């Protein structure tokens, strides 16, 4: 089995050199059928599973919607204005958010695996492992591990800092204790969440190439180390940033455009669900979510193949470290 170093030698000696962008567009053009089928299958299954998961969460939260409806009827009966409290719904959303993030990460990992195999087929030619029916699941497991480890590395710090800053400076404090408003300590603590998010974004950029490295055959820890060593160089950081910024802007613009185009779904869905369930609040919040879900699915179908292919091509083109990390199977180069 060829190692990552051997593959890099084949890339540099067997085919003409080209940029990562040219390789990515070549893969998207020559493997468009495979990528389109994989994208349609993954996004379609994700839409179906996401719809079932959302319906299950709404069913579990139905007592909250019922209580809101009853309170609205009571306040209308006593002729008082009713401003509903959405705190309980916010707690439900926070509790279920990790499920949706894990679900989206699994879908992204599956598409990353397909795109990385297409890049490998373009730059190195099909191998026996790629033709094996077990190659897809075998490569998907380390990519999933990378997504899980990267999330545990990147996001706990800003969440903890934000929680601590809110506890020290939040609006629930009616006294100047524990920090006096207007003091330099109060200002630093209030600005600490932004600094933590900035640091998390930098770490996230440094680990951007880890899924592509895992799809190429490395273990999750080795893939994270490979991405870190490739990115924290003058050439690597500039190329990763030059690729990540336009892709992030494209993704943000696409999701905003599609969400705005899907806004007419809100009154239609709200009217249908209110008539079917008799609960205004359940229909109201479902109608709010509908354009956002459509925007996420359409944007994923359009931008994820491009993003995954581009970063996989960049991983193939960046200079590799002198000592390659251990592969996913734990075998050394001598036994490969």
Tab-separated table of C-alpha atoms in Angstrom, residues 8 16 30 45 69 103 128 164 176 191 225 248 272 302:
chain	number	residue	atom	x	y	z
A	8	UNK	CA	3.441	12.846	-3.194
A	16	UNK	CA	2.489	17.794	-14.845
A	30	UNK	CA	-14.078	15.186	-14.985
A	45	UNK	CA	-30.799	11.625	2.904
A	69	UNK	CA	-51.320	28.722	23.312
A	103	UNK	CA	-25.749	15.252	11.914
A	128	UNK	CA	-6.792	-1.027	-5.537
A	164	UNK	CA	-17.882	33.315	32.218
A	176	UNK	CA	-21.319	46.823	40.605
A	191	UNK	CA	-14.277	41.874	25.161
A	225	UNK	CA	-1.143	17.139	13.213
A	248	UNK	CA	-16.670	31.421	3.225
A	272	UNK	CA	-51.213	25.121	6.707
A	302	UNK	CA	-23.942	23.892	-4.231
